[in-house]
Coordinates of C-alpha atoms in Angstrom, one line a residue:
M27 CA 125.9 135.3 88.6
N28 CA 128.9 134.3 90.6
E29 CA 127.6 136.0 93.8
L30 CA 125.6 133.4 95.8
A31 CA 121.8 134.2 96.1
I32 CA 122.1 133.6 99.7
N33 CA 124.4 136.5 99.9
G34 CA 122.3 139.0 97.6
G35 CA 123.3 137.6 94.2
R36 CA 120.9 136.5 91.5
P37 CA 119.7 132.9 91.9
I38 CA 120.3 130.6 89.1
R39 CA 116.5 129.9 88.5
K40 CA 113.6 132.3 88.6
T41 CA 111.3 129.4 90.0
Y42 CA 111.7 126.7 92.8
L43 CA 112.8 123.2 91.3
S44 CA 112.0 120.5 93.9
Y45 CA 113.9 117.6 94.3
G46 CA 111.1 115.2 93.2
R47 CA 107.8 115.4 91.5
Q48 CA 104.9 113.2 89.9
D49 CA 104.4 113.1 86.3
I50 CA 100.6 113.0 85.5
D51 CA 99.2 113.2 81.9
E52 CA 95.7 113.2 80.3
E53 CA 95.5 109.2 80.4
D54 CA 96.1 109.0 84.2
I55 CA 93.4 111.7 84.6
E56 CA 91.2 109.8 82.3
S57 CA 91.7 106.8 84.0
V58 CA 90.7 108.0 87.6
V59 CA 87.6 109.8 86.1
K60 CA 86.5 106.4 84.7
V61 CA 86.5 104.9 88.3
L62 CA 84.6 107.8 89.6
K63 CA 82.0 107.5 87.1
G64 CA 81.8 103.7 87.6
D65 CA 80.4 101.3 90.3
F66 CA 83.7 100.8 92.5
L67 CA 85.5 103.4 94.4
T68 CA 87.3 100.7 96.7
T69 CA 88.2 96.8 96.6
G70 CA 87.3 96.6 93.0
P71 CA 88.7 95.8 89.6
S72 CA 91.2 98.4 89.5
V73 CA 93.1 97.1 92.4
R74 CA 93.5 93.8 90.7
E75 CA 94.6 95.5 87.5
F76 CA 97.3 97.2 89.4
E77 CA 98.4 94.2 91.2
K78 CA 98.8 92.5 87.9
K79 CA 100.6 95.1 86.1
V80 CA 103.2 95.3 88.8
S81 CA 103.6 91.6 89.3
D82 CA 103.8 90.9 85.4
Y83 CA 106.2 93.6 85.2
V84 CA 108.7 92.3 87.8
G85 CA 108.0 88.7 87.0
A86 CA 106.3 87.7 90.6
K87 CA 103.7 85.3 90.8
H88 CA 101.6 87.3 93.5
A89 CA 101.0 91.0 94.4
V90 CA 99.0 92.6 97.4
A91 CA 98.2 96.3 97.0
V92 CA 97.8 98.4 100.3
A93 CA 97.2 101.9 101.5
S94 CA 100.9 102.9 101.7
G95 CA 104.5 101.5 101.4
T96 CA 104.6 101.5 105.2
A97 CA 101.5 99.4 105.4
A98 CA 103.2 97.2 102.8
L99 CA 106.1 96.6 105.0
H100 CA 104.1 96.1 108.2
M101 CA 102.0 93.4 106.1
A102 CA 105.4 91.6 105.0
C103 CA 106.5 91.7 108.7
F104 CA 103.5 90.1 110.0
A105 CA 103.5 87.4 107.1
A106 CA 106.9 86.6 108.3
G107 CA 105.9 85.9 111.7
I108 CA 107.8 88.8 113.5
K109 CA 106.7 88.8 116.8
E110 CA 108.3 90.0 120.3
G111 CA 111.7 88.5 121.1
D112 CA 112.7 88.4 117.4
E113 CA 115.7 90.6 115.6
V114 CA 115.4 91.9 112.2
I115 CA 118.5 93.4 110.4
V116 CA 117.9 96.5 108.7
S117 CA 119.9 99.2 106.8
P118 CA 120.2 102.6 108.9
I119 CA 120.2 104.7 105.7
T120 CA 116.6 104.7 104.9
F121 CA 113.2 106.1 105.7
A122 CA 112.1 105.1 109.5
A123 CA 109.2 102.9 108.0
S124 CA 112.0 100.4 107.3
A125 CA 112.5 99.8 110.8
N126 CA 109.2 100.9 112.3
C127 CA 107.6 97.9 110.6
V128 CA 109.7 95.7 112.9
L129 CA 108.5 97.6 116.0
Y130 CA 104.7 97.3 114.9
C131 CA 105.0 93.5 115.2
G132 CA 106.8 93.6 118.7
G133 CA 110.2 92.9 117.1
T134 CA 113.6 94.6 117.7
P135 CA 115.2 96.5 114.6
V136 CA 119.0 95.7 114.4
F137 CA 121.1 98.2 112.4
A138 CA 123.9 96.8 110.2
D139 CA 126.3 99.5 108.6
I140 CA 126.4 100.3 105.0
D141 CA 129.0 99.9 102.4
P142 CA 130.6 103.3 102.0
K143 CA 130.6 103.2 98.4
T144 CA 127.1 102.0 97.2
Y145 CA 125.5 103.3 100.6
N146 CA 123.4 100.0 100.6
I147 CA 123.5 97.6 103.6
D148 CA 126.9 95.7 103.6
P149 CA 126.2 92.0 103.6
K150 CA 129.6 91.6 105.7
E151 CA 128.0 93.9 108.5
I152 CA 124.8 91.9 108.0
E153 CA 126.5 88.4 108.9
K154 CA 128.2 90.3 111.9
K155 CA 124.8 91.1 113.5
V156 CA 123.0 87.5 113.0
T157 CA 122.3 86.0 116.2
S158 CA 119.9 83.1 117.6
K159 CA 117.2 85.8 117.8
T160 CA 117.6 87.0 114.2
K161 CA 114.5 86.1 112.2
A162 CA 114.5 88.3 109.0
I163 CA 116.6 90.8 107.1
I164 CA 115.1 94.0 105.5
P165 CA 117.7 95.2 102.9
V166 CA 116.8 98.5 101.2
D167 CA 117.4 99.2 97.7
F168 CA 118.7 102.9 98.5
T169 CA 118.1 105.4 95.8
G170 CA 117.0 102.6 93.4
Q171 CA 120.2 100.8 93.2
S172 CA 119.8 97.1 94.0
V173 CA 121.4 95.4 97.2
D174 CA 123.7 92.4 96.6
I175 CA 120.5 90.2 97.1
D176 CA 122.4 87.1 96.0
E177 CA 124.9 87.7 98.8
I178 CA 122.3 88.4 101.3
R179 CA 120.4 85.4 100.2
R180 CA 123.3 83.2 101.0
I181 CA 123.6 84.7 104.4
A182 CA 119.8 84.1 104.8
G183 CA 119.9 80.8 103.6
K184 CA 122.7 79.7 106.1
N185 CA 120.9 81.0 109.0
N186 CA 117.1 80.0 107.9
L187 CA 116.2 84.0 107.8
I188 CA 113.3 85.5 105.8
I189 CA 114.3 88.4 103.4
I190 CA 111.8 91.2 103.0
E191 CA 113.5 93.5 100.3
D192 CA 112.5 97.2 100.8
S193 CA 112.4 98.2 97.2
A194 CA 110.2 101.5 97.6
H195 CA 113.0 103.2 95.7
A196 CA 113.5 100.5 92.9
L197 CA 110.5 99.4 91.1
G198 CA 112.1 99.3 87.5
S199 CA 115.6 98.8 88.7
E200 CA 117.7 95.7 87.8
Y201 CA 119.8 93.2 89.4
K202 CA 122.2 91.2 87.2
G203 CA 120.0 92.1 84.4
K204 CA 116.4 91.2 85.9
K205 CA 113.9 93.4 87.5
V206 CA 114.2 93.9 91.2
G207 CA 111.3 91.9 92.8
T208 CA 111.8 88.2 92.7
K209 CA 115.0 87.5 94.6
A210 CA 113.5 88.0 98.2
Q211 CA 110.6 86.0 99.8
M212 CA 108.8 89.1 99.8
T213 CA 109.5 92.5 97.9
E214 CA 107.9 95.8 98.9
F215 CA 107.2 98.7 96.4
S216 CA 106.1 102.4 97.2
F217 CA 103.8 104.6 95.1
H218 CA 104.4 107.9 96.9
P219 CA 104.4 110.9 94.3
V220 CA 108.2 111.1 94.1
K221 CA 108.5 107.4 93.5
P222 CA 109.1 105.8 90.0
V223 CA 105.2 105.5 89.5
T224 CA 102.6 106.8 91.8
S225 CA 99.1 106.1 93.0
G226 CA 99.1 109.0 95.4
E227 CA 99.8 107.0 98.3
G228 CA 100.1 103.1 98.4
G229 CA 102.3 100.4 98.4
M230 CA 102.5 96.7 97.3
V231 CA 104.3 93.5 98.1
V232 CA 105.1 90.9 95.7
T233 CA 105.8 87.3 96.4
D234 CA 106.2 83.9 94.7
D235 CA 104.9 82.0 98.0
D236 CA 101.3 81.2 98.3
E237 CA 101.2 80.7 102.0
L238 CA 102.7 84.4 102.3
Y239 CA 100.2 85.7 99.8
K240 CA 97.3 84.2 101.7
K241 CA 98.4 85.8 105.0
M242 CA 98.8 89.1 103.4
I243 CA 95.5 89.1 101.7
L244 CA 94.0 88.5 105.2
F245 CA 96.0 91.1 107.0
R246 CA 95.1 93.8 104.5
S247 CA 91.3 93.6 105.5
H248 CA 90.9 92.8 109.2
G249 CA 91.8 89.4 109.0
I250 CA 88.3 88.6 107.4
T251 CA 87.7 85.9 104.7
R252 CA 84.7 84.4 102.8
D253 CA 86.9 81.6 101.5
K254 CA 85.2 78.3 102.3
D255 CA 88.4 76.6 103.0
L256 CA 89.3 79.0 105.7
I257 CA 86.0 79.7 107.4
T258 CA 84.6 77.1 110.3
H259 CA 81.0 77.1 108.7
N260 CA 79.1 78.8 106.3
E261 CA 75.6 80.1 106.9
G262 CA 75.1 81.4 103.6
P263 CA 76.4 83.5 100.5
W264 CA 76.8 86.5 102.8
Y265 CA 78.6 84.6 105.3
Y266 CA 82.3 86.0 106.5
E267 CA 84.5 85.5 109.3
Q268 CA 87.5 87.2 111.1
I269 CA 90.0 84.6 111.5
D270 CA 93.1 86.7 112.4
L271 CA 93.7 90.2 113.5
G272 CA 94.4 92.4 110.5
Y273 CA 94.1 96.1 109.6
N274 CA 92.0 97.9 107.3
Y275 CA 95.0 98.8 105.1
R276 CA 93.0 98.5 101.7
I277 CA 93.8 100.7 98.8
T278 CA 91.0 102.4 96.7
D279 CA 90.1 101.8 93.0
I280 CA 90.8 105.5 92.5
Q281 CA 94.4 105.2 93.6
C282 CA 94.8 101.8 91.6
A283 CA 93.4 103.3 88.5
L284 CA 96.1 105.9 88.6
G285 CA 99.1 103.3 89.6
A286 CA 97.7 101.0 86.8
S287 CA 97.9 103.9 84.0
Q288 CA 101.3 104.9 85.3
M289 CA 102.6 101.4 84.9
N290 CA 102.1 102.0 81.2
K291 CA 104.9 104.6 81.2
I292 CA 107.3 103.2 83.7
D293 CA 109.9 102.3 81.2
K294 CA 109.8 105.9 79.8
F295 CA 110.0 107.1 83.2
I296 CA 113.0 105.1 84.3
S297 CA 114.8 105.8 80.9
R298 CA 114.5 109.5 81.6
R299 CA 115.9 109.2 85.1
R300 CA 118.7 107.1 83.8
D301 CA 119.4 109.9 81.3
I302 CA 119.7 112.8 83.9
A303 CA 121.9 110.7 86.3
K304 CA 124.1 109.9 83.2
T305 CA 124.1 113.7 82.7
Y306 CA 124.9 114.6 86.4
N307 CA 127.5 111.8 86.5
E308 CA 129.3 113.4 83.4
A309 CA 129.1 117.1 84.7
F310 CA 130.4 116.5 88.0
K311 CA 133.0 113.9 87.3
D312 CA 135.9 116.4 87.6
V313 CA 134.3 118.3 90.6
A314 CA 136.9 117.3 93.5
E315 CA 134.7 118.8 96.0
I316 CA 131.9 116.0 95.5
T317 CA 131.5 112.4 95.3
T318 CA 129.0 111.1 92.6
P319 CA 127.2 107.9 93.3
C320 CA 129.1 104.6 92.9
E321 CA 127.1 101.9 91.2
A322 CA 127.7 98.4 91.6
E323 CA 128.3 96.2 88.4
F324 CA 125.3 94.1 89.4
S325 CA 123.0 96.8 89.5
N326 CA 121.1 98.9 87.0
S327 CA 119.3 101.6 89.1
G328 CA 116.1 103.3 88.3
W329 CA 117.6 106.4 90.1
H330 CA 114.7 107.3 92.2
L331 CA 117.3 109.6 94.1
Y332 CA 120.6 111.2 93.1
V333 CA 122.7 111.8 96.0
I334 CA 126.0 113.7 96.0
K335 CA 128.6 113.5 98.9
L336 CA 130.4 116.4 99.9
N337 CA 134.1 116.2 100.3
L338 CA 133.8 118.5 103.3
E339 CA 137.8 118.4 103.7
K340 CA 138.1 120.5 100.4
L341 CA 135.4 122.9 101.1
T342 CA 135.3 126.0 103.7
C343 CA 132.0 125.2 104.9
T344 CA 129.5 123.0 106.4
R345 CA 126.7 120.7 104.7
K346 CA 124.1 122.9 106.2
E347 CA 125.6 126.1 104.3
I348 CA 125.9 124.1 101.0
F349 CA 122.3 123.1 101.5
E350 CA 120.9 126.5 102.4
A351 CA 122.8 128.1 99.3
L352 CA 121.4 125.8 96.8
Q353 CA 117.9 126.3 98.1
A354 CA 118.6 130.2 97.7
E355 CA 119.5 129.3 94.1
N356 CA 115.9 127.7 93.7
I357 CA 117.5 124.4 93.4
G358 CA 115.3 122.2 95.7
V359 CA 117.6 119.9 97.4
N360 CA 117.0 117.5 100.3
V361 CA 118.9 115.0 102.6
H362 CA 118.1 111.3 102.5
Y363 CA 118.3 110.2 105.2
L364 CA 119.2 110.8 109.1
P365 CA 120.2 107.4 110.3
V366 CA 117.1 105.8 111.7
Y367 CA 118.4 105.0 115.0
L368 CA 119.3 108.8 115.7
H369 CA 115.7 109.7 115.5
P370 CA 114.6 110.7 119.2
Y371 CA 112.1 107.9 119.3
Y372 CA 114.9 105.3 118.7
Q373 CA 117.3 107.1 121.0
K374 CA 114.8 106.6 123.8
L375 CA 114.6 102.9 122.9
G376 CA 118.3 102.9 123.7
Y377 CA 120.0 103.2 120.4
Q378 CA 123.1 105.2 120.5
K379 CA 125.2 107.3 118.2
G380 CA 128.2 105.3 117.0
L381 CA 126.4 102.4 115.9
C382 CA 127.0 102.4 112.3
K383 CA 130.1 104.8 111.5
N384 CA 129.8 104.7 107.8
A385 CA 126.2 105.8 107.9
E386 CA 126.7 108.4 110.2
E387 CA 129.9 109.7 108.0
L388 CA 127.6 109.7 105.1
Y389 CA 124.7 111.5 106.7
E390 CA 127.1 114.5 107.6
R391 CA 127.8 114.7 104.0
M392 CA 124.8 113.9 101.5
I393 CA 122.7 115.9 99.8
T394 CA 120.0 114.9 97.3
I395 CA 119.5 117.0 94.2
P396 CA 116.5 117.2 91.8
L397 CA 115.9 114.2 89.6
F398 CA 112.5 113.2 88.0
P399 CA 111.2 112.3 84.7
K400 CA 109.4 115.7 84.1
M401 CA 112.7 117.7 84.4
T402 CA 113.6 119.5 81.2
D403 CA 116.9 119.5 79.8
E404 CA 116.9 123.1 81.0
D405 CA 116.2 122.1 84.6
V406 CA 118.9 119.6 84.6
S407 CA 121.4 122.6 83.5
D408 CA 120.1 124.7 86.0
V409 CA 120.7 121.9 88.8
I410 CA 124.6 121.5 87.3
D411 CA 125.2 125.1 87.1
G412 CA 123.7 125.8 90.5
V413 CA 125.9 123.0 92.2
K414 CA 129.0 124.3 90.5
K415 CA 128.1 128.0 91.5
V416 CA 128.0 127.0 95.1
I417 CA 130.8 124.4 95.3
N418 CA 133.2 127.0 93.4
Y419 CA 132.2 129.9 96.2
Y420 CA 133.1 127.4 99.2
K421 CA 135.9 125.4 97.8
R422 CA 139.5 125.8 99.4

């Protein structure tokens, strides 16, 4: 077992373990089947049920569900009034959608570096990037750990900025003992299969602001309304008007039935994620060749991802070699994320390497190891054994 599988040895596992996976049970399946047998496949009662479950869970007044997390971010940027000439401060360590949503509205993403300990956007770096053109901040709760939202709110308040908290990783996470989702003007969640709960694809924005809510409702469905207070005149009960330019970002009742059912289990899912993260922390605390995640005192993460950082100076290999060796052991590792501005599209826009040094250093060393609620204790042990096996082989 000491010989690496990539060199011809026997792998730790017989079957491949992915880094993330949905947990679907019979209750979820029955909820979807009920919709399929009912009257509404889209824009029906399941959408409102899902929205209410999420808004009630996090403690927000309103929620607007849409087709994806990306659509949710786009919708939030639209509601915030982002337009050409506006700058929006974003973390570089995130999925591209966190910055793309600014481009969709004609704005310019401005990348602020991360805290090298928490890997979240550093409020001190945000403050350095604020200019007269800055309109908003999109902080990202990377891996599920909350950003220091109170400090970001202080900066935003001083500069009259809107906060769109990208909590795609953080439904169920907590900041200072309260659920993430009410500190920013708008908070976005994602329901991709590897997220805390899933609707297949889907996203949602929660807000306490009535005006932002009205803008998002319009944006979700072509800018069309039947609201008698908004239309110019009323020809009859069938009548509607397009009063703004929106998109078809509607989510189906099929998806929302799944999402609403998943919300019944979110606390169980988050508890299991936290247990696995705790086990990893304990198992790797004395492995000098890797650094385990550092969680800030104000955060209680829901652990969407578990990222280890390789101390490459203590290893005889590159990150790529560790990654490939773990894959060969049937441990499904991944990397989250290439700093957004290093993607070829952003390079063509003029962004250059060296913009956020902490983010770039982290990227060169980071590996995401498997963590999802359906993992068995044996799966968790396999990951630990696989990581230690590979690290021991390559340590100096």
